Short mmCIF file of C-alpha atoms in Angstrom, two decimals:
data_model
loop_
_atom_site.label_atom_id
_atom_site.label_comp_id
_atom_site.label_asym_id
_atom_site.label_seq_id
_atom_site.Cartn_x
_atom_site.Cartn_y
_atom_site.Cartn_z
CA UNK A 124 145.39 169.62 32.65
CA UNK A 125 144.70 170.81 36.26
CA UNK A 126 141.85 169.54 38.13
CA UNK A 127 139.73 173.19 37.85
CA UNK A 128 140.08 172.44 34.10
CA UNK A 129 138.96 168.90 34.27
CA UNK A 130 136.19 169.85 36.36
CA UNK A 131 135.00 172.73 33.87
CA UNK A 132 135.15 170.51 31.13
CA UNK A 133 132.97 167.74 32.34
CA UNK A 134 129.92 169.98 33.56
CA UNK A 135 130.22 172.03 29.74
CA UNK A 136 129.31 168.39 28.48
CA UNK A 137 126.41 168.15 30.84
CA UNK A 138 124.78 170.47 28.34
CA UNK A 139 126.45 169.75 24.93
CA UNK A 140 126.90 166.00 24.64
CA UNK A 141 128.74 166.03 21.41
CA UNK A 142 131.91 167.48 24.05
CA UNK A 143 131.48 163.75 25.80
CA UNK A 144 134.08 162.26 23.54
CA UNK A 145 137.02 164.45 24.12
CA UNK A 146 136.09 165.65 27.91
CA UNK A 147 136.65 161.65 28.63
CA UNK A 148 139.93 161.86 26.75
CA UNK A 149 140.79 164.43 28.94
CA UNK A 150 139.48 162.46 31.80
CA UNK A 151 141.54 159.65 31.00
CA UNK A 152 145.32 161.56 30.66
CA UNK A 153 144.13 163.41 33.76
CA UNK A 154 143.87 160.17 35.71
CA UNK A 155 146.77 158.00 33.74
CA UNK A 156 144.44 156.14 31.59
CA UNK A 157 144.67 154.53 27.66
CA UNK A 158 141.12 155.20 27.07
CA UNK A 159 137.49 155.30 28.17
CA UNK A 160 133.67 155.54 27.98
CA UNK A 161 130.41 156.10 29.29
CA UNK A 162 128.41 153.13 29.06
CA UNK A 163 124.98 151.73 29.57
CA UNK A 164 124.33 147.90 28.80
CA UNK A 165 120.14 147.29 29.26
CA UNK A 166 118.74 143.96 30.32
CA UNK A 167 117.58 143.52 26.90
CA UNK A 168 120.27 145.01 25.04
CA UNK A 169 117.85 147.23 22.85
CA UNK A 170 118.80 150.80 24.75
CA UNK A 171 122.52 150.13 25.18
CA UNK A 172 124.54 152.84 24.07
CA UNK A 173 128.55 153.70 24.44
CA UNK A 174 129.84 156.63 24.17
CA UNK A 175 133.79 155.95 23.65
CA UNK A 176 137.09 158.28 24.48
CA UNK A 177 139.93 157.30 22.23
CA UNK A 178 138.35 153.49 21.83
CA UNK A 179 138.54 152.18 18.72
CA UNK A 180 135.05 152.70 17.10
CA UNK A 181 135.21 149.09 14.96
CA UNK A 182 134.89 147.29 18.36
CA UNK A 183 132.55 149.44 20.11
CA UNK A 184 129.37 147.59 18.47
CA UNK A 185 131.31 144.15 18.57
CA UNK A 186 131.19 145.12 22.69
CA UNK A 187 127.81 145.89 22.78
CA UNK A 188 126.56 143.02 20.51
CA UNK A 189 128.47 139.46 21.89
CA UNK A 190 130.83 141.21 25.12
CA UNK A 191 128.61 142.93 27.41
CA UNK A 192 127.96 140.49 29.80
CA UNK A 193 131.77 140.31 30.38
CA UNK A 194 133.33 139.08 33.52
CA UNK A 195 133.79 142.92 34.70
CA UNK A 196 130.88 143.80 33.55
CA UNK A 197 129.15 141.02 35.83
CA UNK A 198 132.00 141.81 38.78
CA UNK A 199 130.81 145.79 39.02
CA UNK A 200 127.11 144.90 38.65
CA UNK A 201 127.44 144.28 42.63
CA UNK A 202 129.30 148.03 43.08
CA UNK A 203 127.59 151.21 44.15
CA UNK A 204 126.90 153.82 42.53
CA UNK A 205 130.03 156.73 43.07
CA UNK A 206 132.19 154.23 44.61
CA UNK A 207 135.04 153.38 42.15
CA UNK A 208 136.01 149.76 41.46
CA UNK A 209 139.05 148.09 40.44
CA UNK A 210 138.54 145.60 37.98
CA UNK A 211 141.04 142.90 38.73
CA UNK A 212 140.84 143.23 42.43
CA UNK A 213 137.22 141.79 41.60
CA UNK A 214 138.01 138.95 39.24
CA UNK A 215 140.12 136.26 38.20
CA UNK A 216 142.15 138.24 35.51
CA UNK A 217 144.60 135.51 34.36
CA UNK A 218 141.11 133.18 33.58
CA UNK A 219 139.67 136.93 31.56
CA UNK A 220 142.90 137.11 29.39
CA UNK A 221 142.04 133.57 27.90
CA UNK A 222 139.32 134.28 26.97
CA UNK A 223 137.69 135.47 23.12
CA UNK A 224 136.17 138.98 24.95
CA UNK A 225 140.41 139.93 26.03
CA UNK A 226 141.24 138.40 22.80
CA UNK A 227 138.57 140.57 20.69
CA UNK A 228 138.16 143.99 22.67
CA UNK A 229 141.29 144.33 25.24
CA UNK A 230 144.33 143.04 23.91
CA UNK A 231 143.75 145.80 20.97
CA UNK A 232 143.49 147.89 22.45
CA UNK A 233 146.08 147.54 25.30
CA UNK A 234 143.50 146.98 28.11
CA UNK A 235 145.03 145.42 31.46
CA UNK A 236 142.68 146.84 33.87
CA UNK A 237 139.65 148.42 34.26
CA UNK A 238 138.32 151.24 36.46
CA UNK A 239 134.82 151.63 36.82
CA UNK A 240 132.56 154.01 38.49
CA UNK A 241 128.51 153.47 38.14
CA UNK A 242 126.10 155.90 37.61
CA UNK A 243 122.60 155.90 39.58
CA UNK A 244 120.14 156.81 37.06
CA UNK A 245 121.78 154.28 34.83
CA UNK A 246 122.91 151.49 37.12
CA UNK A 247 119.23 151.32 39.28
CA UNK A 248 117.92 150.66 35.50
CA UNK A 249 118.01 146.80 35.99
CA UNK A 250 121.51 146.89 33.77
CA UNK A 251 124.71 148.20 34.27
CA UNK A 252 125.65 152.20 33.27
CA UNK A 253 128.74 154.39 34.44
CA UNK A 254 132.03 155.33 33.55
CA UNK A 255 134.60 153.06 32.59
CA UNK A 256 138.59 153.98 32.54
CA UNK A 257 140.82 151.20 30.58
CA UNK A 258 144.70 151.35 31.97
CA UNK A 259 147.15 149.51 29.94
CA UNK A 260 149.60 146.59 31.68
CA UNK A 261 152.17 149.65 32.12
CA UNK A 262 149.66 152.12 33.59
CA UNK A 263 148.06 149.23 35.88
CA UNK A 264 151.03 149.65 38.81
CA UNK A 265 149.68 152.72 39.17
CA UNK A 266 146.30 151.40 39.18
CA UNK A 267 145.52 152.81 43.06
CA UNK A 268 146.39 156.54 42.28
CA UNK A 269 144.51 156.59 39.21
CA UNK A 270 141.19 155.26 41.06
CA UNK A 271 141.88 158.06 44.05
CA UNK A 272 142.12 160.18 41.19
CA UNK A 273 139.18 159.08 39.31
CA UNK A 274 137.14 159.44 43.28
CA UNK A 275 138.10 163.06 42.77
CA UNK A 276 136.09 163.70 39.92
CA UNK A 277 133.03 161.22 40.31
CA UNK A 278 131.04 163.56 41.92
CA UNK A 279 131.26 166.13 39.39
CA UNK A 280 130.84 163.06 36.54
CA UNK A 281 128.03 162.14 38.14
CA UNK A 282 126.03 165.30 38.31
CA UNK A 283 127.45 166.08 34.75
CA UNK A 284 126.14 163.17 33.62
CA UNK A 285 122.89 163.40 35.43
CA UNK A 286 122.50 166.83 33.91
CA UNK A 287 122.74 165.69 30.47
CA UNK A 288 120.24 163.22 30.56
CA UNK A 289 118.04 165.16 31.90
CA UNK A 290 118.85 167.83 29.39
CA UNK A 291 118.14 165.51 26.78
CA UNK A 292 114.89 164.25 28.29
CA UNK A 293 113.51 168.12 27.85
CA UNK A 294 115.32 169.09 24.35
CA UNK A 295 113.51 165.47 23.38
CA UNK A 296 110.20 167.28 24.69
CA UNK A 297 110.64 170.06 23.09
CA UNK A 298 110.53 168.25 19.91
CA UNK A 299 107.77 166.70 20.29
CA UNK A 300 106.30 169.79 20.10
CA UNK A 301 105.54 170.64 16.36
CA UNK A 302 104.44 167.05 15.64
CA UNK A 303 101.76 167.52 18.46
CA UNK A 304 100.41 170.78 17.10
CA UNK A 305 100.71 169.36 14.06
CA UNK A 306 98.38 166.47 15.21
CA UNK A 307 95.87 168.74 16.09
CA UNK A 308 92.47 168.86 13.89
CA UNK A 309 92.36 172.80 13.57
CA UNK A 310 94.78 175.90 13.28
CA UNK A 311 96.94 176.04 16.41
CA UNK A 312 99.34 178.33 18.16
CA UNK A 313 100.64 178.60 21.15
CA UNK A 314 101.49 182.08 23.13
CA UNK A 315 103.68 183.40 25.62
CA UNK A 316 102.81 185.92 28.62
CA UNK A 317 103.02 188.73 26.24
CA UNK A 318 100.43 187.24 23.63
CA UNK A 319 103.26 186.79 21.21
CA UNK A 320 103.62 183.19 19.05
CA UNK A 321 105.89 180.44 20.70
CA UNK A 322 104.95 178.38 18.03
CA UNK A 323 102.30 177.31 15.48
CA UNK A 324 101.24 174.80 13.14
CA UNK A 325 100.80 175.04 9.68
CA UNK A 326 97.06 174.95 9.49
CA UNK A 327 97.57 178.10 11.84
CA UNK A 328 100.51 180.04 9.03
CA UNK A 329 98.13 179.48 6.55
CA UNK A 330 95.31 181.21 8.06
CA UNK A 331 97.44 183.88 9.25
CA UNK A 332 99.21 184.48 5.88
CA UNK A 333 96.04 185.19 3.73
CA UNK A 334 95.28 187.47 6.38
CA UNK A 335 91.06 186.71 5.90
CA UNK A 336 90.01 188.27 9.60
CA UNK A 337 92.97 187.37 11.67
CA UNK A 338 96.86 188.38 10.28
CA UNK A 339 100.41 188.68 11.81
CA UNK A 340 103.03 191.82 10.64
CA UNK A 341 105.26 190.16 8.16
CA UNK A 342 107.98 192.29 8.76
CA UNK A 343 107.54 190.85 12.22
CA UNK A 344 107.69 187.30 11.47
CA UNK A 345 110.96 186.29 12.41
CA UNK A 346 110.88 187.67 15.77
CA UNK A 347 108.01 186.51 18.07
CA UNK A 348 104.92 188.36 16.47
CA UNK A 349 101.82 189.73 17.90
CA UNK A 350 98.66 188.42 16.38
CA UNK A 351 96.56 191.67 15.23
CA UNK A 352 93.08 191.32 14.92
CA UNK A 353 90.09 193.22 14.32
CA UNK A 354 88.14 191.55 16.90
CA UNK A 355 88.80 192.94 20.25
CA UNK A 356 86.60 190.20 21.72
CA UNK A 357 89.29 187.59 20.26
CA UNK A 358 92.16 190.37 21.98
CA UNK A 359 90.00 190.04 25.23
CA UNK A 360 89.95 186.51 25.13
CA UNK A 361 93.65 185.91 24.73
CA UNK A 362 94.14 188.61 27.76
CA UNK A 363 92.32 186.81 30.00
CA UNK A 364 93.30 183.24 29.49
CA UNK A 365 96.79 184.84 30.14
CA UNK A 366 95.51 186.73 33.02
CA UNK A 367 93.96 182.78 34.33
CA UNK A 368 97.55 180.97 33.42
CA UNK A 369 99.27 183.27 35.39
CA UNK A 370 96.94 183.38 38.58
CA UNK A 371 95.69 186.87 38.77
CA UNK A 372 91.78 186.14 36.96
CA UNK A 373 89.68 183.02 37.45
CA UNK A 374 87.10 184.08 35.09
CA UNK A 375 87.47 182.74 31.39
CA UNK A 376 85.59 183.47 28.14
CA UNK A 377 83.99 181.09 25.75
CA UNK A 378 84.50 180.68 22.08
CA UNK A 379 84.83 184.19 20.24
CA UNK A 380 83.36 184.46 16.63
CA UNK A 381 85.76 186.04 13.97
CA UNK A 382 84.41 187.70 10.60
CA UNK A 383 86.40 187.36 7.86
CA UNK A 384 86.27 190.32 5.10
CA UNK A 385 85.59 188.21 2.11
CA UNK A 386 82.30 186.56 3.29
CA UNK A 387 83.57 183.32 3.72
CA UNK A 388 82.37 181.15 7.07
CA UNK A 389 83.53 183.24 10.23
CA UNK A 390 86.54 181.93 12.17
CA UNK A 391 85.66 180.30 15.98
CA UNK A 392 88.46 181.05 18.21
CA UNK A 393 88.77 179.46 21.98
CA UNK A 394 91.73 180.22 24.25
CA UNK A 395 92.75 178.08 26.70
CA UNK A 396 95.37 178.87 29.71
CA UNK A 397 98.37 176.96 30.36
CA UNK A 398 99.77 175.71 33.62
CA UNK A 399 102.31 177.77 34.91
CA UNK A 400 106.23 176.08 34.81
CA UNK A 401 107.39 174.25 37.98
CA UNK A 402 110.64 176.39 38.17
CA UNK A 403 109.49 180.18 39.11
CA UNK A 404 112.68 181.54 37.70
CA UNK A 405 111.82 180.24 34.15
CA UNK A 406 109.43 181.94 34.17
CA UNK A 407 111.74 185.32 34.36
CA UNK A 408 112.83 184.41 30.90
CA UNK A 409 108.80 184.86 29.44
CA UNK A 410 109.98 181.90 26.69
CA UNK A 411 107.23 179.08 27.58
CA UNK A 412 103.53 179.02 26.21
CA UNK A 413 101.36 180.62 28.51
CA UNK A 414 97.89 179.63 26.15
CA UNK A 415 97.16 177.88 23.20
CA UNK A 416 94.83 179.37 20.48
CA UNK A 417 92.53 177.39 18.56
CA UNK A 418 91.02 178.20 15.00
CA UNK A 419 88.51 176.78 13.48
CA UNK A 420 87.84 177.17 10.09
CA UNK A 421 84.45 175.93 8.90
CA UNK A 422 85.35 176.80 5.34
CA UNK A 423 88.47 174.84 5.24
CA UNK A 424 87.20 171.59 6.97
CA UNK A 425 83.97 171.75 4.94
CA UNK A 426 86.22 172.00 1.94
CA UNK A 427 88.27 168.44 3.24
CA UNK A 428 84.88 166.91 4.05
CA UNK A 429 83.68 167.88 0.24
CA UNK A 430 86.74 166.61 -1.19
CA UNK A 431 86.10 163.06 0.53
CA UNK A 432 82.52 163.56 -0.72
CA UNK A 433 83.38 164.40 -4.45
CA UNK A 434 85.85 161.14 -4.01
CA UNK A 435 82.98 158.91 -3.45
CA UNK A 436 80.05 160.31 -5.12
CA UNK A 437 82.15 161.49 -7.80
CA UNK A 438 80.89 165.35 -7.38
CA UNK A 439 82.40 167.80 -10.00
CA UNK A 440 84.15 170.28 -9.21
CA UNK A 441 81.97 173.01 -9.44
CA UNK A 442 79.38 171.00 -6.79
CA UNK A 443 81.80 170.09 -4.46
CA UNK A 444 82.48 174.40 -4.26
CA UNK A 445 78.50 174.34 -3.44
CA UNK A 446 78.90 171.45 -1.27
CA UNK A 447 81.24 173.34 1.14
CA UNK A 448 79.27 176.28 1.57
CA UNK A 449 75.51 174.49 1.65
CA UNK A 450 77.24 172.32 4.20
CA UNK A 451 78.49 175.53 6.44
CA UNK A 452 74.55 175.67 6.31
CA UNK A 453 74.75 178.87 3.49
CA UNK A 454 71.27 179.83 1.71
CA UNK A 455 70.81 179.71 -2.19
CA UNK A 456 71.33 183.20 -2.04
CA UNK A 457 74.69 183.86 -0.14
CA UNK A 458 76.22 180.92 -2.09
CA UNK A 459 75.50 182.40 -5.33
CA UNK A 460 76.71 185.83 -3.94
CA UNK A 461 79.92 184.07 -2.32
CA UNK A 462 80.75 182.18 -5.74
CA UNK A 463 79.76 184.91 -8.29
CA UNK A 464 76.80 182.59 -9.48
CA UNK A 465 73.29 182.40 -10.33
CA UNK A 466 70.64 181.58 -7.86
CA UNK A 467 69.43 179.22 -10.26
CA UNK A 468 73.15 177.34 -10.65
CA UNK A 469 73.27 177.07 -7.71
CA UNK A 470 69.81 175.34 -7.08
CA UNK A 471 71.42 172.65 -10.12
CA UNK A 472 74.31 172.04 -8.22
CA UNK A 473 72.46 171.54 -4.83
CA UNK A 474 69.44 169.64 -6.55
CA UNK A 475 72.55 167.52 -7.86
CA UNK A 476 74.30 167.05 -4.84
CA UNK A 477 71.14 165.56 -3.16
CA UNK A 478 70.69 163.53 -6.17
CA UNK A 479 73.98 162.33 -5.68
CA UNK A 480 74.48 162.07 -2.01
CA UNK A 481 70.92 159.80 -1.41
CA UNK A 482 69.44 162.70 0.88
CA UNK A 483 66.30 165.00 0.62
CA UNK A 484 67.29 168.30 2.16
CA UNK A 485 70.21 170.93 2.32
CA UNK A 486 70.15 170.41 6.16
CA UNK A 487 70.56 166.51 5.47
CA UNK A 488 73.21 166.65 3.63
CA UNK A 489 75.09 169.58 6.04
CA UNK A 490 74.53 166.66 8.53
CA UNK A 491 76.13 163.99 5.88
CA UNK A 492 79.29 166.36 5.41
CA UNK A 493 79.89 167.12 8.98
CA UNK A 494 80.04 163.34 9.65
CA UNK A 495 82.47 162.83 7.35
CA UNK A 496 86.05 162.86 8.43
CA UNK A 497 88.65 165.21 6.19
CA UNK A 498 91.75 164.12 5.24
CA UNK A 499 94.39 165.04 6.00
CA UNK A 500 96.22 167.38 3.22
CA UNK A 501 99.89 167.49 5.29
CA UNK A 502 101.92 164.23 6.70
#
């Protein structure tokens, strides 16, 4: 393989790390090598990983477990970073091949020699990190041309490998992502530049599906969807925590009230702006949040906070329905309109929840239900 090759091989690993494996099998015939890896070996041995080319995989966790404080492994501890090391111009290499670590890992695999270039972000880490090339007893009188060769390439290994970590660091982020909004107490989602959904969480698709003041196009779903609302002052909102996120408005409004058509407790919207990215041009690509959406639904955390309620006062089920909508502070009246019942059921039910709950009024026991925590209904 020429070197152009080689070189465009290592930086496509720098953003697909499953291509590690064979790019350092190329690496290796490239420079006259048996075989090869990337390896990190932490003080403590917990974050150690290996990633081999053509190694036998049966002793790469016998390595890692009893061999990595090896004598080369000790002898390149003291090299810098880029500067490739010859292993047996740095130790006593008739003393290594009696011992159990040749006996175990290098005489299996045919492993002479050792070339070994560290890698800053992984070296500086209070262990030992970089790329390792094994030659055989055969390949090792060439052992000087396969180092100059293996100098050629560091600096491209070393950004490659530099890239991927760093890579990994933000794909890691970015999954962190869903469990966070997840996390959150209310209905969630976050928007882009345009107002359209990056992503929400599930509190936030159910609100949106049953469509009850606020409701996304369906036939829009699997692209990034516009929220459509009645409420312009909700529309208003979103435009100008947008306008604040990207720098051209200072002035934000407060929480916006949303009616919902079937009576039930109005929605409570806030929007807040997002920093902007640190990279201007990613921005150019309009794919990061830009504000986040909040939704609180009375109705649905007054129904949690009944549920924990009828648990421990043992409410029925048609009182814990009153519960939720005396505790969202409802008259007599609109909760016997809301729930198709008589005033007079209703004042039962309430008259029983007092009963029940130890309290003397309907604004008591609103105060009883909103300190109670709900629970959660998703993992």
């Amino acid at each position: 393989m020429e070197h152009t090759d080689i070189v465009d091989k290592i930086y496509r690993a720098s953003v697909d790390v499953e291509l590690w494996s064979s790019t350092l099998c190329a690496v290796v015939d490239y420079v006259g090598a048996t075989a090869g890896n990337i390896v990190y070996q932490a003080p403590d041995g917990k974050s150690s990983f290996l990633i081999p080319g053509r190694m036998r995989e049966d002793l790469n966790d016998l390595y890692l477990q009893y061999y990595a404080g090896n004598p080369y492994a000790k002898a390149f501890e003291k090299v810098h970073p880029d500067q490739v090391a010859i292993g047996n111009e740095l130790i006593d290499d008739a003393a290594v091949r009696r011992t159990a670590y040749y006996a175990d890992i290098c005489a299996p695999q045919d492993i002479y020699n050792q070339l070994f270039v560290p890698h800053a972000s992984l070296h500086e880490r209070g262990g030992i990190g970089g790329v390792a090339l094994f030659l055989s007893k055969a390949q090792d009188t060439e052992s000087g041309l396969a180092a100059r060769k293996l100098l050629q390439l560091t600096p491209h290994l070393s950004r490659s490998i530099e890239l991927s970590l760093n890579v990994g660091g933000i794909r890691r982020e970015a999954n962190l992502l869903q469990p966070l909004l997840e996390a959150l107490p209310d209905a969630a989602v976050l928007l882009d530049s345009q107002g359209e959904i990056v992503a929400l969480n599930s509190a936030a698709e159910d609100i949106l599906r049953h469509g009850d003041g606020l409701s996304i196009n369906k036939h829009e779903r699997t692209t990034l969807p516009r929220i459509s609302s009645s409420s312009k002052a909700l529309t208003r909102a979103i435009r100008q925590a947008l306008e604040v996120a990207g720098g051209t408005a200072a002035q934000l409004q407060g929480a916006v009230q949303i009616l919902r058509p079937s009576g039930l407790p109005p929605y409570f919207a806030q929007v807040t702006p997002l920093p902007p990215s640190s990279f201007v041009a990613w921005d150019s690509t309009d794919s990061g949040a830009r504000a986040l959406l909040q939704i609180v639904d009375m109705e649905s955390r007054a129904t949690g906070q009944a549920e924990q309620l009828r648990s421990i006062f043992s409410l029925t089920a048609a009182e814990a329905k009153v519960a939720v909508l005396v505790g969202c502070g409802y008259s007599v009246p609109e909760t016997a309109r809301i729930l198709a019942l008589s005033p007079n059921t209703v004042k039962t039910h309430t008259a029983r929840l007092l009963s029940k709950t130890g309290v003397r009024s309907q604004a008591a026991f609103a105060r009883l239900m909103a300190s109670v925590p709900t629970r959660p209904d998703r993992p």
